[in-house]
Amino acid sequence: MSFYTVSAGALNGLMLGGLYACMALGLSMVFGVMRFVNVAHGELLVLAAFLSFVFSTAFGLHPFIVVLILIPILFVFGYVVQRVLINPLMSAGLEPSLLTAFGLSIIAQNLFVEIWGGNTKSLNNNFSEMNVTLLGIDVPMLYVISFFVGIIVTLGVHLFITRTYTGRAIRAATQDAATAMVMGINVNRIYAITAAIGAATAALGGTLIGMTFSFTPTTGFPWLLKGFVVVVLGGMGNIFGTLAGGLLLGLSEGIGAAFVGTGYRDMVGFVIFLLVLMFRPNGLFGLKGSE
Amino acid sequence: MKRILTIVLQIFMITAFAGALHAQSAPKEVVIGASVPKNGVLAAFGSYAGWGYKTAVAETNAKGGVMLKKYGKRVPIKLVVYDDESRPELATKNIERLVIKDGAHALLGSATPPLVISGAVVAERERIPMVAALSPIRAFLGANKAGWKWTWNMFFDELEMTQQQFLTLNSVKSNKKVALFTDNGQDGVVMGMLWGKNAPKLGYEIVYHAKFPVGTSEFGDLIRRAKQAKAEIIIAQMITPDAIALWKQMGALNYKPKAAFFEKGGEPVVWAKILGKSAEGTMVAGYWHPDLGYPGAKELRARFEKDTGELYSQHIADAYAAAQVLIDGMERAGSIDPAAINNAIGKTDKTYVVGPVKFTEGKGKRSAALPTFMLQWQNGDLEVVHPKKWATKKLIYPLP
Amino acid sequence: MTGAQSPLLQVGQVTKSFGALVAVNDLTFDVGEGEVLGIMGPNGAGKSTLFNLIMGAMPLSDGAINFAGQKIDGLQANQICSMGIGRTYQIPQPFRHMTVVENVVVGLLYGQHKSAMEPAHERALEILETVRLADKAELMAGQLGLLDLKRLEMARALSTNPRLLLLDEIAGGLVESEVEELEQNIDDLKSHGQSMIIIEHVIRTLFNHSDRILVMNFGTEVAIDTPPKIAENEEVIDIYLGEELDEKKVVSTVQIPVEERDTILAVSNISAGYGEFQALFDVSLEIRKGEIVALIGINGAGKSTLTRAVTNQIPLTAGGVTWQGEDLAKYQAYDIVDLGISQCLEGRKIFNHMTVLENLEIGAYPTHAREKRFETLKWIYELFPRLEERADQLGGTLSGGEQQMLAIGRALMALPELIIFDEISLGLAPKIIDDIYEIIPIIVEHGTTVLLIEQNVHRSLGIADRAYILERGRVTLTGSAQELIENKEIQEAYFGLETA
Amino acid sequence: MMDKKYSPWAILILVTVVLAFVPSMGDRYLLFIAYFLVLNVAFAQSWNLVGGYTGLISLGHAAFFGIGAYAAAISIITFELPVIAGFIIGGLASTAFAFLISFPTFRFKGIYFAIGTLVLAEALRIWMINWEYIGGAQGMQFPIGIGFRLTGYFYIMLGLAVGSTALLMYILRSKLGVGLRAIRDNEDGAQNLGVDIFRTKLTALMISAFIAGLVGAVHAGRLGAIEPYSIFGAAWTIGVVNIVIIGGMGTIFGPIVGAIFVTLLTEAMADFSGIHLIIEGVILILVIRFMPYGLWGFVLKMLRRIPLFGGTRA
């Protein structure tokens, strides 16, 4: 193994980390704000990829244009699902909402099969085989794009939750739902908005996944697990933590693959996940429930 | 004396006839069962295999069914197909269900070794003959050291197939440095090993061998190593989704080999559809092409493309032929007795749409190797580029 | 009975802090064999934390706890249980999906003397007999009412066969006759020589049963002595009634006679509670525009429940509330602030991870308040210049007094017509309480009506126009502040004792 | 009162006797379905013990199943041990695995346990796929002819289903059962009454893993060929969670009801793979929302309205 393979792995991984952050952001938000473990988040990403596929094929549009249509669609979708299916269970403890999401994930996977078939799909785009040279290292263009999308989305969500009234209401509800209610905040609505924003970021995450990799109705699950790793690394609900977690996971996978081989690449993340859960249950960065 | 003889003969005939009426009256239908992956990562193969089976059965039924001499009439075939979702464990369950619930008299295999083998295990246990397609011969044989008794396999032989890549490139100049990308499925393991053996014999050097699990999506590290090893030729054996990811990432990492072979993964039309232009010039070993002049080949392709509106795949022919081999076996056996059918299948010796099929003799060698050649994606279609006698188009080298 | 020679439990210089908050501060005391120690103190004094520390639910920050001569801090709860300490919870923690008798069997099987299944079952029934719960032995614990749950708590604690029993507010939330019944149980235990530590808000219970009483405030010991001495202790009385004021520091702001003002909030005959537990009984009160009304009562009297009931946070079981003539029932809890009722919650409830400014801005969540938030903010900064200095600091980093200012400021940001102050003096130093109380008349002058919910009798009466005394979920006294100040019954309501 | 105490045993014995006659009915398809039914019951009881009675929502149960299957396969194929011995080794290997993972996973409180087990199972699957010694992605094939016929496997699995149900019934009446349910209802409360949380949870997880391991081992024998993708696949976990929740989590007969429901639905929908999972998912969501104790709990609730059947949840 040469210095080049390690450093190239590190740089590529870091760039890809932006995608990880972007796809995990929604998962992190719903957990942070309402302690809802959305095990259907992977399917949300795949849904986004499929919809992106449908629109880009039907209208001949570039996935990056399609995503602009997709964001509002998934926003509404996330809002409705949260309001109708998850909110009524919020008072019953953590398990019912988790298991409902579990049910949703089963339904979604099989619906995808019924609607779009089991074949592999990928979002055609002119970037997928382009390449950028950074510091003398070849990096796929899409990884670089992912990196910046990850940062921009994180900043956007951060600005939203710090600068807008709704955003502040989300943070207030995160910290103390009962008090937020007294402040006049309709917590159920805030939860739905949070889920909606989470779903909207998944629109981006899913589209990036579809462009960078390929997807099938069942690819949601591995992405969910990666999402958990990112979220646990960064601290549940911590927006910048999620970005940091994503970048860190990408970086360690990139370096890890160079050392232990591509076969064990995913193991690197899982091992980190287990260690962090054992020793730093609130993530590597920051406070519990901050932001 | 003559009288007695007549009486004896009459009694004999009556009992025989009564027996036939009682126990051996012609079945209303012959049941052929198949499990194919309609979903999951192997769904593409499942759709071809399913079409091939269905078409062969439909043709026979159009003639009134399979001719069973024992009953002196044609009996229609009922084809029952279950989806194994690319999960071997479901393939097992499906084959069991076919035998037990649907009373299958004979079986057709799924696609790729894990699924075929999982089903074949049941066929052996239940003693029902099965003809399998779409499973390379050595991987299939390797799975049962004791030897298959009820399962027949018709597909290419990996040993021959793993020479085609090198033979193809012998006609052009390259640096003879090869990077292998093989997954850890049955095919990957077997063929990876064979390429390793064949390369030096044919004058090539394996400068890098990447092994990775099925389902890998990020290949950056492996690609960089192949590039560093200065391989101009890559030979890969992996499933389609992984292969697409690998080829895209090679492009994105600025690694442009001069020749690329994607066994298994580069074959279904999804490959060309998803990759578009960049599929151009990639190669995959094949065992069937409609233009090779076997009976009914061109018609089969036309029929598939008319039926589905999709580009054909060589697998439609293999599956179609497998079903025909099974049906012919039944006709030769003249009954639905599993052992008789099994025997009759062993005597297959006929040219089908995939070429001549003759199962090798001997313990556990119940397979028929189909001759292989090299296909190359050119203008969204697969063309034969090697050997010369079969070539439909000229080899494009290096890759555009 | 001081247990000098071999104390059963020794708590030595125990400190527990949560970040900046010191919940238990350098506390030292002993409990002797057969002794009953009572612990009292206002909410947040650190009483339950102390129990949690003894039971090993959380690590100590400093100090040591010994039981029967052995160090127990650092052990796990089950180990401590096995050594002979049993506890009840203030809020019953039954195993809801197990029968009553099974609940008790747990302690018999796993507690100090691990018994076999069959005898455990029999013994459990005997214990249930002693707490008068035997007839409900086969019911699911989740189906029990509050009294029965309290009995079950007691039975479960006894099931481990403890040498020392920790009872946390076993009488809290119960009605008179029920309290008496549980007192009977405590009597029985005491006569059998059971060592106990009792935390209790029903102070009469505490005074009647304790050999000694430890009074805590801010996590620190105020006094530890026999009940009669405690009743006379000036410092203790101050904690409970507030300092006796020389004179009314603030003159009533009411210029127009009360009777001529419009009633803005009318609470008529409401009852409410939590599940089986009824916390309010037939309570009525009214608030008129421009008044300061005090609602006074000890911990557990139902003050906060009343707030929750009025603001739709919990459902009413009877009666109704009207706001400016409109029935509140059709609104959601989050609509209340839009209607003009703002709350400054007990315990301040600052959003710790938001800055001071963000906390204030979230206060102006209702649309009408949001539009005027910059003006309001200016005014709040005038009232509390300290908040302006700290505008960019996180809420969680403020001191207690600053947090209280922030809580008040946040409630005012909503531009309320009525503001409810829930225990704004709780846990604050007298000087700071003074500062905060000075703000109230200014708020009233600004046109906001004030409902002041307080334990601190003297403080609240010193500023209020009228007051209601709440005792065990019922209004027992009402009148003008002046009348009530002179009424000695208040002290009785507080201590349940004939005062000297 | 006494009658009620023994009626669950009566039901169990009745169901067992009825099922025991299935092979002699001569309908192999019935036997085929019955096999999957008893497999589902046994596996579901394994999950029920931790998920339903201890409050540990395990989303990695496929790992226990898979370890059992592989340990049996290695014993039987590689070391040529007798088949039955291989099965038992499968159960024990799974138990040992439960012991190993308890140290990290019990540190994960509440919901983290679910996520932790989910990730752990996936990590294990990747490990198995890469581990060449056990065949990597190729998996392992039992020599043809080794093992039992369908009837044999059915009786073994029936034994496991009945045995695990009886074991659960026994545990529930024992000290361990009391401790487990106390932990499920209120962990702190249980600890204050002397229950050693870690040890009690560990015992439950190990028993659960033992059952799951045995089920996996026996099923591996019946499959004849195993490979890590499906043996360690999340489909097993999805199936078992569906069964227990639909039937009734934390009840003895709930998993049986759930297994009957899911097995029959799966079989009825065999021609439309996928659709049955959509239906299951919808039912799962409805049950969570409207029937906290599943179909069985709902049936009991209805029965309780009839005075004859008054009393507590089984």
Tab-separated table of N, CA and C in Angstrom, chain D residues 19-85:
chain	number	residue	atom	x	y	z
D	19	LEU	N	-51.316	-30.779	15.558
D	19	LEU	CA	-50.217	-30.623	14.606
D	19	LEU	C	-49.453	-31.930	14.413
D	20	ALA	N	-49.345	-32.705	15.493
D	20	ALA	CA	-48.580	-33.944	15.402
D	20	ALA	C	-49.206	-34.917	14.404
D	21	PHE	N	-50.494	-34.755	14.138
D	21	PHE	CA	-51.164	-35.652	13.192
D	21	PHE	C	-51.033	-35.193	11.740
D	22	VAL	N	-50.506	-34.005	11.555
D	22	VAL	CA	-50.431	-33.478	10.183
D	22	VAL	C	-49.710	-34.425	9.219
D	23	PRO	N	-48.526	-34.950	9.590
D	23	PRO	CA	-47.834	-35.812	8.624
D	23	PRO	C	-48.655	-37.041	8.245
D	24	SER	N	-49.438	-37.580	9.188
D	24	SER	CA	-50.175	-38.801	8.881
D	24	SER	C	-51.415	-38.525	8.035
D	25	MET	N	-51.706	-37.262	7.798
D	25	MET	CA	-52.857	-36.959	6.958
D	25	MET	C	-52.536	-37.170	5.477
D	26	GLY	N	-51.243	-37.299	5.193
D	26	GLY	CA	-50.867	-37.675	3.834
D	26	GLY	C	-50.825	-36.533	2.843
D	27	ASP	N	-51.193	-35.364	3.268
D	27	ASP	CA	-51.147	-34.222	2.357
D	27	ASP	C	-49.815	-33.522	2.551
D	28	ARG	N	-48.926	-33.699	1.600
D	28	ARG	CA	-47.578	-33.158	1.796
D	28	ARG	C	-47.567	-31.640	1.759
D	29	TYR	N	-48.510	-31.076	1.020
D	29	TYR	CA	-48.543	-29.611	0.967
D	29	TYR	C	-48.916	-29.043	2.334
D	30	LEU	N	-49.859	-29.711	2.979
D	30	LEU	CA	-50.243	-29.300	4.328
D	30	LEU	C	-49.024	-29.371	5.247
D	31	LEU	N	-48.270	-30.444	5.082
D	31	LEU	CA	-47.078	-30.636	5.900
D	31	LEU	C	-46.043	-29.536	5.613
D	32	PHE	N	-45.937	-29.211	4.346
D	32	PHE	CA	-45.014	-28.151	3.907
D	32	PHE	C	-45.366	-26.829	4.588
D	33	ILE	N	-46.654	-26.520	4.583
D	33	ILE	CA	-47.091	-25.277	5.245
D	33	ILE	C	-46.893	-25.391	6.747
D	34	ALA	N	-47.255	-26.553	7.284
D	34	ALA	CA	-47.159	-26.746	8.730
D	34	ALA	C	-45.716	-26.594	9.194
D	35	TYR	N	-44.776	-27.032	8.349
D	35	TYR	CA	-43.375	-26.877	8.722
D	35	TYR	C	-43.034	-25.395	8.905
D	36	PHE	N	-43.436	-24.585	7.925
D	36	PHE	CA	-43.116	-23.165	8.051
D	36	PHE	C	-43.874	-22.532	9.211
D	37	LEU	N	-45.059	-23.050	9.471
D	37	LEU	CA	-45.816	-22.542	10.608
D	37	LEU	C	-45.055	-22.784	11.909
D	38	VAL	N	-44.625	-24.026	12.126
D	38	VAL	CA	-43.947	-24.297	13.396
D	38	VAL	C	-42.585	-23.600	13.450
D	39	LEU	N	-41.937	-23.465	12.298
D	39	LEU	CA	-40.681	-22.708	12.279
D	39	LEU	C	-40.949	-21.277	12.746
D	40	ASN	N	-41.985	-20.685	12.171
D	40	ASN	CA	-42.306	-19.303	12.540
D	40	ASN	C	-42.672	-19.189	14.009
D	41	VAL	N	-43.399	-20.182	14.521
D	41	VAL	CA	-43.784	-20.133	15.935
D	41	VAL	C	-42.530	-20.161	16.806
D	42	ALA	N	-41.645	-21.111	16.536
D	42	ALA	CA	-40.460	-21.239	17.376
D	42	ALA	C	-39.605	-19.976	17.316
D	43	PHE	N	-39.402	-19.467	16.112
D	43	PHE	CA	-38.565	-18.281	15.959
D	43	PHE	C	-39.251	-17.076	16.609
D	44	ALA	N	-40.564	-17.003	16.464
D	44	ALA	CA	-41.296	-15.881	17.041
D	44	ALA	C	-41.257	-15.931	18.566
D	45	GLN	N	-41.333	-17.109	19.134
D	45	GLN	CA	-41.263	-17.175	20.601
D	45	GLN	C	-39.894	-16.714	21.076
D	46	SER	N	-38.887	-17.045	20.290
D	46	SER	CA	-37.547	-16.588	20.633
D	46	SER	C	-37.500	-15.062	20.698
D	47	TRP	N	-38.121	-14.421	19.714
D	47	TRP	CA	-38.127	-12.953	19.698
D	47	TRP	C	-39.031	-12.411	20.795
D	48	ASN	N	-40.138	-13.095	20.993
D	48	ASN	CA	-41.113	-12.666	21.985
D	48	ASN	C	-40.494	-12.594	23.380
D	49	LEU	N	-39.616	-13.529	23.666
D	49	LEU	CA	-39.005	-13.550	24.999
D	49	LEU	C	-38.249	-12.248	25.259
D	50	VAL	N	-37.493	-11.780	24.275
D	50	VAL	CA	-36.755	-10.529	24.490
D	50	VAL	C	-37.607	-9.302	24.145
D	51	GLY	N	-38.256	-9.340	22.981
D	51	GLY	CA	-39.017	-8.165	22.550
D	51	GLY	C	-40.277	-7.963	23.369
D	52	GLY	N	-40.994	-9.039	23.596
D	52	GLY	CA	-42.283	-8.930	24.253
D	52	GLY	C	-42.187	-8.931	25.765
D	53	TYR	N	-41.302	-9.736	26.317
D	53	TYR	CA	-41.290	-9.885	27.773
D	53	TYR	C	-40.160	-9.144	28.474
D	54	THR	N	-39.120	-8.784	27.745
D	54	THR	CA	-38.010	-8.101	28.408
D	54	THR	C	-37.905	-6.657	27.953
D	55	GLY	N	-38.633	-6.317	26.896
D	55	GLY	CA	-38.601	-4.944	26.406
D	55	GLY	C	-37.349	-4.628	25.605
D	56	LEU	N	-36.656	-5.668	25.127
D	56	LEU	CA	-35.480	-5.432	24.282
D	56	LEU	C	-35.906	-5.636	22.835
D	57	ILE	N	-36.144	-4.542	22.126
D	57	ILE	CA	-36.578	-4.663	20.736
D	57	ILE	C	-35.351	-5.016	19.901
D	58	SER	N	-35.231	-6.282	19.564
D	58	SER	CA	-34.072	-6.721	18.788
D	58	SER	C	-34.378	-6.638	17.304
D	59	LEU	N	-33.638	-5.820	16.591
D	59	LEU	CA	-33.801	-5.754	15.141
D	59	LEU	C	-32.656	-6.481	14.452
D	60	GLY	N	-32.038	-7.370	15.209
D	60	GLY	CA	-30.938	-8.130	14.623
D	60	GLY	C	-31.093	-9.617	14.848
D	61	HIS	N	-32.340	-10.067	14.936
D	61	HIS	CA	-32.543	-11.469	15.279
D	61	HIS	C	-32.050	-12.418	14.192
D	62	ALA	N	-31.976	-11.910	12.966
D	62	ALA	CA	-31.470	-12.747	11.879
D	62	ALA	C	-30.062	-13.237	12.211
D	63	ALA	N	-29.314	-12.468	12.978
D	63	ALA	CA	-27.947	-12.848	13.324
D	63	ALA	C	-27.934	-14.144	14.131
D	64	PHE	N	-28.841	-14.253	15.090
D	64	PHE	CA	-28.883	-15.475	15.909
D	64	PHE	C	-29.253	-16.676	15.041
D	65	PHE	N	-30.231	-16.429	14.180
D	65	PHE	CA	-30.693	-17.469	13.273
D	65	PHE	C	-29.534	-17.929	12.383
D	66	GLY	N	-28.852	-16.942	11.812
D	66	GLY	CA	-27.775	-17.242	10.867
D	66	GLY	C	-26.601	-17.940	11.527
D	67	ILE	N	-26.256	-17.491	12.738
D	67	ILE	CA	-25.141	-18.135	13.440
D	67	ILE	C	-25.472	-19.597	13.689
D	68	GLY	N	-26.705	-19.842	14.120
D	68	GLY	CA	-27.126	-21.222	14.350
D	68	GLY	C	-26.982	-22.045	13.083
D	69	ALA	N	-27.463	-21.473	11.973
D	69	ALA	CA	-27.426	-22.190	10.700
D	69	ALA	C	-25.982	-22.509	10.309
D	70	TYR	N	-25.115	-21.514	10.411
D	70	TYR	CA	-23.726	-21.717	9.982
D	70	TYR	C	-22.964	-22.650	10.908
D	71	ALA	N	-23.208	-22.483	12.228
D	71	ALA	CA	-22.490	-23.350	13.163
D	71	ALA	C	-22.878	-24.800	12.899
D	72	ALA	N	-24.153	-25.028	12.630
D	72	ALA	CA	-24.602	-26.393	12.332
D	72	ALA	C	-23.961	-26.874	11.042
D	73	ALA	N	-23.955	-26.003	10.039
D	73	ALA	CA	-23.405	-26.399	8.746
D	73	ALA	C	-21.924	-26.759	8.878
D	74	ILE	N	-21.181	-25.933	9.605
D	74	ILE	CA	-19.745	-26.207	9.767
D	74	ILE	C	-19.555	-27.534	10.501
D	75	SER	N	-20.340	-27.727	11.573
D	75	SER	CA	-20.195	-28.972	12.341
D	75	SER	C	-20.477	-30.178	11.470
D	76	ILE	N	-21.550	-30.077	10.695
D	76	ILE	CA	-21.996	-31.251	9.942
D	76	ILE	C	-21.162	-31.450	8.679
D	77	ILE	N	-20.881	-30.349	7.977
D	77	ILE	CA	-20.183	-30.489	6.696
D	77	ILE	C	-18.676	-30.622	6.908
D	78	THR	N	-18.117	-29.652	7.641
D	78	THR	CA	-16.661	-29.635	7.778
D	78	THR	C	-16.170	-30.700	8.756
D	79	PHE	N	-16.845	-30.791	9.910
D	79	PHE	CA	-16.347	-31.707	10.938
D	79	PHE	C	-17.088	-33.037	10.942
D	80	GLU	N	-18.055	-33.151	10.052
D	80	GLU	CA	-18.768	-34.412	9.863
D	80	GLU	C	-19.360	-34.961	11.154
D	81	LEU	N	-19.842	-34.058	11.984
D	81	LEU	CA	-20.511	-34.494	13.219
D	81	LEU	C	-21.911	-34.988	12.873
D	82	PRO	N	-22.502	-35.767	13.775
D	82	PRO	CA	-23.881	-36.190	13.543
D	82	PRO	C	-24.802	-34.971	13.413
D	83	VAL	N	-25.854	-35.137	12.637
D	83	VAL	CA	-26.734	-34.015	12.329
D	83	VAL	C	-27.308	-33.375	13.598
D	84	ILE	N	-27.812	-34.234	14.491
D	84	ILE	CA	-28.436	-33.701	15.711
D	84	ILE	C	-27.416	-32.910	16.535
D	85	ALA	N	-26.205	-33.444	16.625
D	85	ALA	CA	-25.148	-32.741	17.356
D	85	ALA	C	-24.906	-31.381	16.709
